[in-house]
Amino acid sequence: TLIVFTADHGDHLGDHGLGEKELFYEQAVRVPMIVVDPRESANATRGSVSNALVEAVDVVPTILDVLGLDPAQHIVEGRSLSPLLDGRGQHGWRDAVFSELDYGFRDARRVLGRQVDECRAWMVRTERWKYVHWLGMRPQLFDLQHDPDELVDLGDAPGYDEVRGETQARLLDWHS
Protein backbone atom coordinates (compact mmCIF):
# COMPACT_ATOMS: atom_id res chain seq x y z
CA THR A 1 0.00 0.00 0.00
CA LEU A 2 1.31 3.42 -0.95
CA ILE A 3 0.90 5.78 2.00
CA VAL A 4 1.02 9.57 1.59
CA PHE A 5 0.85 11.73 4.69
CA THR A 6 0.55 15.47 4.05
CA ALA A 7 -1.60 18.53 4.67
CA ASP A 8 -3.03 21.34 2.60
CA HIS A 9 -1.44 24.05 4.78
CA GLY A 10 0.32 24.69 8.05
CA ASP A 11 -0.66 27.10 10.80
CA HIS A 12 1.34 29.96 12.24
CA LEU A 13 0.57 29.24 15.91
CA GLY A 14 2.00 32.61 16.94
CA ASP A 15 4.83 32.78 14.40
CA HIS A 16 5.14 36.34 13.09
CA GLY A 17 2.46 37.22 15.64
CA LEU A 18 -0.10 35.35 13.54
CA GLY A 19 -2.50 32.48 13.91
CA GLU A 20 -4.20 30.24 11.39
CA LYS A 21 -2.87 29.83 7.86
CA GLU A 22 -3.07 33.15 6.07
CA LEU A 23 -0.03 34.64 4.33
CA PHE A 24 2.81 32.79 2.67
CA TYR A 25 5.31 32.40 5.50
CA GLU A 26 7.06 29.02 5.63
CA GLN A 27 5.00 27.89 8.63
CA ALA A 28 1.90 27.93 6.42
CA VAL A 29 3.26 26.80 3.06
CA ARG A 30 5.96 24.30 3.96
CA VAL A 31 3.92 21.32 5.07
CA PRO A 32 5.08 17.79 5.77
CA MET A 33 4.89 15.15 3.10
CA ILE A 34 5.80 11.63 4.08
CA VAL A 35 5.55 8.94 1.43
CA VAL A 36 5.87 5.24 2.11
CA ASP A 37 6.35 3.58 -1.24
CA PRO A 38 6.10 -0.25 -1.10
CA ARG A 39 7.82 -0.74 -4.43
CA GLU A 40 11.22 -2.41 -4.38
CA SER A 41 12.56 0.45 -6.50
CA ALA A 42 12.01 2.77 -3.51
CA ASN A 43 14.43 0.81 -1.31
CA ALA A 44 17.21 3.17 -2.40
CA THR A 45 15.61 6.11 -0.58
CA ARG A 46 13.67 4.37 2.17
CA GLY A 47 14.01 6.31 5.43
CA SER A 48 15.69 9.29 3.79
CA VAL A 49 14.69 12.96 3.76
CA SER A 50 14.47 15.08 0.62
CA ASN A 51 14.40 18.86 0.39
CA ALA A 52 12.99 18.77 -3.13
CA LEU A 53 10.34 21.35 -3.88
CA VAL A 54 7.09 19.41 -4.14
CA GLU A 55 3.47 20.50 -4.26
CA ALA A 56 0.19 18.97 -3.15
CA VAL A 57 -0.74 18.59 -6.83
CA ASP A 58 2.01 15.95 -7.06
CA VAL A 59 0.02 13.45 -4.99
CA VAL A 60 -2.46 12.39 -7.70
CA PRO A 61 0.14 11.86 -10.46
CA THR A 62 2.25 9.88 -7.99
CA ILE A 63 -0.63 7.56 -7.11
CA LEU A 64 -1.50 7.09 -10.78
CA ASP A 65 2.16 6.36 -11.60
CA VAL A 66 2.48 3.78 -8.81
CA LEU A 67 -0.70 2.11 -10.07
CA GLY A 68 0.67 2.12 -13.63
CA LEU A 69 -2.19 4.30 -14.86
CA ASP A 70 -2.06 7.12 -17.41
CA PRO A 71 -1.55 10.41 -15.56
CA ALA A 72 -3.74 12.24 -18.12
CA GLN A 73 -1.32 15.16 -18.26
CA HIS A 74 -3.82 17.28 -20.14
CA ILE A 75 -6.09 17.18 -17.04
CA VAL A 76 -3.99 16.32 -13.99
CA GLU A 77 -1.58 18.93 -12.67
CA GLY A 78 1.64 18.07 -10.86
CA ARG A 79 4.38 15.52 -11.35
CA SER A 80 4.89 12.00 -10.10
CA LEU A 81 7.26 11.85 -7.14
CA SER A 82 8.62 8.50 -8.38
CA PRO A 83 12.00 9.94 -9.45
CA LEU A 84 12.50 11.18 -5.90
CA LEU A 85 11.20 7.98 -4.33
CA ASP A 86 13.24 5.52 -6.35
CA GLY A 87 16.58 7.30 -6.11
CA ARG A 88 16.78 8.86 -9.55
CA GLY A 89 17.19 12.09 -7.60
CA GLN A 90 16.34 15.71 -8.15
CA HIS A 91 18.10 16.12 -11.50
CA GLY A 92 15.56 17.79 -13.76
CA TRP A 93 13.15 18.25 -10.87
CA ARG A 94 11.31 21.56 -10.50
CA ASP A 95 13.19 24.49 -9.05
CA ALA A 96 10.16 26.49 -7.90
CA VAL A 97 6.78 25.98 -6.28
CA PHE A 98 3.72 28.22 -6.43
CA SER A 99 0.75 29.09 -4.29
CA GLU A 100 -2.18 31.48 -4.34
CA LEU A 101 -4.38 33.14 -1.78
CA ASP A 102 -7.83 34.70 -1.80
CA TYR A 103 -8.51 36.68 1.36
CA GLY A 104 -11.71 38.30 0.09
CA PHE A 105 -13.78 36.75 2.87
CA ARG A 106 -11.32 37.35 5.70
CA ASP A 107 -11.26 40.25 8.16
CA ALA A 108 -8.10 41.55 6.48
CA ARG A 109 -10.22 42.68 3.54
CA ARG A 110 -12.24 45.01 5.73
CA VAL A 111 -9.20 46.23 7.67
CA LEU A 112 -7.50 47.14 4.38
CA GLY A 113 -10.69 48.64 2.93
CA ARG A 114 -10.55 46.46 -0.17
CA GLN A 115 -13.24 44.98 -2.38
CA VAL A 116 -13.60 41.20 -2.59
CA ASP A 117 -12.12 41.05 -6.09
CA GLU A 118 -9.03 43.00 -4.95
CA CYS A 119 -7.96 40.40 -2.39
CA ARG A 120 -5.66 38.04 -4.25
CA ALA A 121 -2.02 37.12 -3.87
CA TRP A 122 0.37 34.69 -5.55
CA MET A 123 3.69 33.29 -4.39
CA VAL A 124 6.70 31.70 -6.06
CA ARG A 125 9.32 30.02 -3.90
CA THR A 126 12.67 28.79 -5.11
CA GLU A 127 15.40 27.25 -3.00
CA ARG A 128 16.65 30.72 -2.09
CA TRP A 129 13.92 33.27 -2.81
CA LYS A 130 10.28 33.77 -1.98
CA TYR A 131 8.40 36.41 -3.96
CA VAL A 132 4.80 37.35 -3.18
CA HIS A 133 2.69 39.44 -5.56
CA TRP A 134 -0.18 41.18 -3.76
CA LEU A 135 -2.87 42.52 -6.09
CA GLY A 136 -2.79 46.31 -5.83
CA MET A 137 0.07 46.43 -3.30
CA ARG A 138 3.86 46.26 -3.37
CA PRO A 139 5.44 42.81 -3.53
CA GLN A 140 7.26 40.98 -0.79
CA LEU A 141 10.64 39.32 -1.29
CA PHE A 142 12.52 37.16 1.18
CA ASP A 143 16.04 35.75 0.92
CA LEU A 144 15.51 32.35 2.54
CA GLN A 145 19.23 31.60 2.49
CA HIS A 146 20.16 34.59 4.67
CA ASP A 147 16.79 35.13 6.37
CA PRO A 148 15.12 31.72 6.86
CA ASP A 149 12.68 33.17 9.40
CA GLU A 150 11.43 35.73 6.83
CA LEU A 151 11.94 38.73 9.09
CA VAL A 152 13.42 41.10 6.47
CA ASP A 153 11.07 41.98 3.61
CA LEU A 154 13.11 43.03 0.57
CA GLY A 155 10.01 43.80 -1.50
CA ASP A 156 11.01 47.42 -2.04
CA ALA A 157 14.65 47.29 -0.88
CA PRO A 158 17.25 48.85 -3.18
CA GLY A 159 19.60 46.43 -4.92
CA TYR A 160 17.07 43.65 -5.48
CA ASP A 161 15.41 44.85 -8.70
CA GLU A 162 16.90 41.99 -10.74
CA VAL A 163 15.75 39.31 -8.28
CA ARG A 164 12.27 40.85 -8.08
CA GLY A 165 12.08 40.98 -11.87
CA GLU A 166 13.19 37.37 -12.30
CA THR A 167 10.85 35.99 -9.65
CA GLN A 168 7.94 38.08 -10.87
CA ALA A 169 8.55 36.77 -14.40
CA ARG A 170 8.54 33.18 -13.07
CA LEU A 171 5.23 33.85 -11.32
CA LEU A 172 3.66 35.45 -14.41
CA ASP A 173 4.86 32.57 -16.58
CA TRP A 174 3.25 30.08 -14.20
CA HIS A 175 0.06 32.12 -13.99
CA SER A 176 -0.43 32.36 -17.76
Coordinates of C-alpha atoms in Angstrom, one line a residue:
T1 CA 0.0 0.0 0.0
L2 CA 1.3 3.4 -1.0
I3 CA 0.9 5.8 2.0
V4 CA 1.0 9.6 1.6
F5 CA 0.8 11.7 4.7
T6 CA 0.5 15.5 4.0
A7 CA -1.6 18.5 4.7
D8 CA -3.0 21.3 2.6
H9 CA -1.4 24.0 4.8
G10 CA 0.3 24.7 8.1
D11 CA -0.7 27.1 10.8
H12 CA 1.3 30.0 12.2
L13 CA 0.6 29.2 15.9
G14 CA 2.0 32.6 16.9
D15 CA 4.8 32.8 14.4
H16 CA 5.1 36.3 13.1
G17 CA 2.5 37.2 15.6
L18 CA -0.1 35.3 13.5
G19 CA -2.5 32.5 13.9
E20 CA -4.2 30.2 11.4
K21 CA -2.9 29.8 7.9
E22 CA -3.1 33.2 6.1
L23 CA 0.0 34.6 4.3
F24 CA 2.8 32.8 2.7
Y25 CA 5.3 32.4 5.5
E26 CA 7.1 29.0 5.6
Q27 CA 5.0 27.9 8.6
A28 CA 1.9 27.9 6.4
V29 CA 3.3 26.8 3.1
R30 CA 6.0 24.3 4.0
V31 CA 3.9 21.3 5.1
P32 CA 5.1 17.8 5.8
M33 CA 4.9 15.1 3.1
I34 CA 5.8 11.6 4.1
V35 CA 5.5 8.9 1.4
V36 CA 5.9 5.2 2.1
D37 CA 6.3 3.6 -1.2
P38 CA 6.1 -0.2 -1.1
R39 CA 7.8 -0.7 -4.4
E40 CA 11.2 -2.4 -4.4
S41 CA 12.6 0.5 -6.5
A42 CA 12.0 2.8 -3.5
N43 CA 14.4 0.8 -1.3
A44 CA 17.2 3.2 -2.4
T45 CA 15.6 6.1 -0.6
R46 CA 13.7 4.4 2.2
G47 CA 14.0 6.3 5.4
S48 CA 15.7 9.3 3.8
V49 CA 14.7 13.0 3.8
S50 CA 14.5 15.1 0.6
N51 CA 14.4 18.9 0.4
A52 CA 13.0 18.8 -3.1
L53 CA 10.3 21.4 -3.9
V54 CA 7.1 19.4 -4.1
E55 CA 3.5 20.5 -4.3
A56 CA 0.2 19.0 -3.2
V57 CA -0.7 18.6 -6.8
D58 CA 2.0 15.9 -7.1
V59 CA 0.0 13.4 -5.0
V60 CA -2.5 12.4 -7.7
P61 CA 0.1 11.9 -10.5
T62 CA 2.2 9.9 -8.0
I63 CA -0.6 7.6 -7.1
L64 CA -1.5 7.1 -10.8
D65 CA 2.2 6.4 -11.6
V66 CA 2.5 3.8 -8.8
L67 CA -0.7 2.1 -10.1
G68 CA 0.7 2.1 -13.6
L69 CA -2.2 4.3 -14.9
D70 CA -2.1 7.1 -17.4
P71 CA -1.5 10.4 -15.6
A72 CA -3.7 12.2 -18.1
Q73 CA -1.3 15.2 -18.3
H74 CA -3.8 17.3 -20.1
I75 CA -6.1 17.2 -17.0
V76 CA -4.0 16.3 -14.0
E77 CA -1.6 18.9 -12.7
G78 CA 1.6 18.1 -10.9
R79 CA 4.4 15.5 -11.4
S80 CA 4.9 12.0 -10.1
L81 CA 7.3 11.8 -7.1
S82 CA 8.6 8.5 -8.4
P83 CA 12.0 9.9 -9.5
L84 CA 12.5 11.2 -5.9
L85 CA 11.2 8.0 -4.3
D86 CA 13.2 5.5 -6.4
G87 CA 16.6 7.3 -6.1
R88 CA 16.8 8.9 -9.5
G89 CA 17.2 12.1 -7.6
Q90 CA 16.3 15.7 -8.2
H91 CA 18.1 16.1 -11.5
G92 CA 15.6 17.8 -13.8
W93 CA 13.1 18.3 -10.9
R94 CA 11.3 21.6 -10.5
D95 CA 13.2 24.5 -9.1
A96 CA 10.2 26.5 -7.9
V97 CA 6.8 26.0 -6.3
F98 CA 3.7 28.2 -6.4
S99 CA 0.8 29.1 -4.3
E100 CA -2.2 31.5 -4.3
L101 CA -4.4 33.1 -1.8
D102 CA -7.8 34.7 -1.8
Y103 CA -8.5 36.7 1.4
G104 CA -11.7 38.3 0.1
F105 CA -13.8 36.8 2.9
R106 CA -11.3 37.3 5.7
D107 CA -11.3 40.2 8.2
A108 CA -8.1 41.6 6.5
R109 CA -10.2 42.7 3.5
R110 CA -12.2 45.0 5.7
V111 CA -9.2 46.2 7.7
L112 CA -7.5 47.1 4.4
G113 CA -10.7 48.6 2.9
R114 CA -10.5 46.5 -0.2
Q115 CA -13.2 45.0 -2.4
V116 CA -13.6 41.2 -2.6
D117 CA -12.1 41.0 -6.1
E118 CA -9.0 43.0 -5.0
C119 CA -8.0 40.4 -2.4
R120 CA -5.7 38.0 -4.2
A121 CA -2.0 37.1 -3.9
W122 CA 0.4 34.7 -5.6
M123 CA 3.7 33.3 -4.4
V124 CA 6.7 31.7 -6.1
R125 CA 9.3 30.0 -3.9
T126 CA 12.7 28.8 -5.1
E127 CA 15.4 27.2 -3.0
R128 CA 16.7 30.7 -2.1
W129 CA 13.9 33.3 -2.8
K130 CA 10.3 33.8 -2.0
Y131 CA 8.4 36.4 -4.0
V132 CA 4.8 37.4 -3.2
H133 CA 2.7 39.4 -5.6
W134 CA -0.2 41.2 -3.8
L135 CA -2.9 42.5 -6.1
G136 CA -2.8 46.3 -5.8
M137 CA 0.1 46.4 -3.3
R138 CA 3.9 46.3 -3.4
P139 CA 5.4 42.8 -3.5
Q140 CA 7.3 41.0 -0.8
L141 CA 10.6 39.3 -1.3
F142 CA 12.5 37.2 1.2
D143 CA 16.0 35.7 0.9
L144 CA 15.5 32.4 2.5
Q145 CA 19.2 31.6 2.5
H146 CA 20.2 34.6 4.7
D147 CA 16.8 35.1 6.4
P148 CA 15.1 31.7 6.9
D149 CA 12.7 33.2 9.4
E150 CA 11.4 35.7 6.8
L151 CA 11.9 38.7 9.1
V152 CA 13.4 41.1 6.5
D153 CA 11.1 42.0 3.6
L154 CA 13.1 43.0 0.6
G155 CA 10.0 43.8 -1.5
D156 CA 11.0 47.4 -2.0
A157 CA 14.6 47.3 -0.9
P158 CA 17.3 48.8 -3.2
G159 CA 19.6 46.4 -4.9
Y160 CA 17.1 43.7 -5.5
D161 CA 15.4 44.8 -8.7
E162 CA 16.9 42.0 -10.7
V163 CA 15.7 39.3 -8.3
R164 CA 12.3 40.9 -8.1
G165 CA 12.1 41.0 -11.9
E166 CA 13.2 37.4 -12.3
T167 CA 10.8 36.0 -9.6
Q168 CA 7.9 38.1 -10.9
A169 CA 8.5 36.8 -14.4
R170 CA 8.5 33.2 -13.1
L171 CA 5.2 33.9 -11.3
L172 CA 3.7 35.4 -14.4
D173 CA 4.9 32.6 -16.6
W174 CA 3.2 30.1 -14.2
H175 CA 0.1 32.1 -14.0
S176 CA -0.4 32.4 -17.8

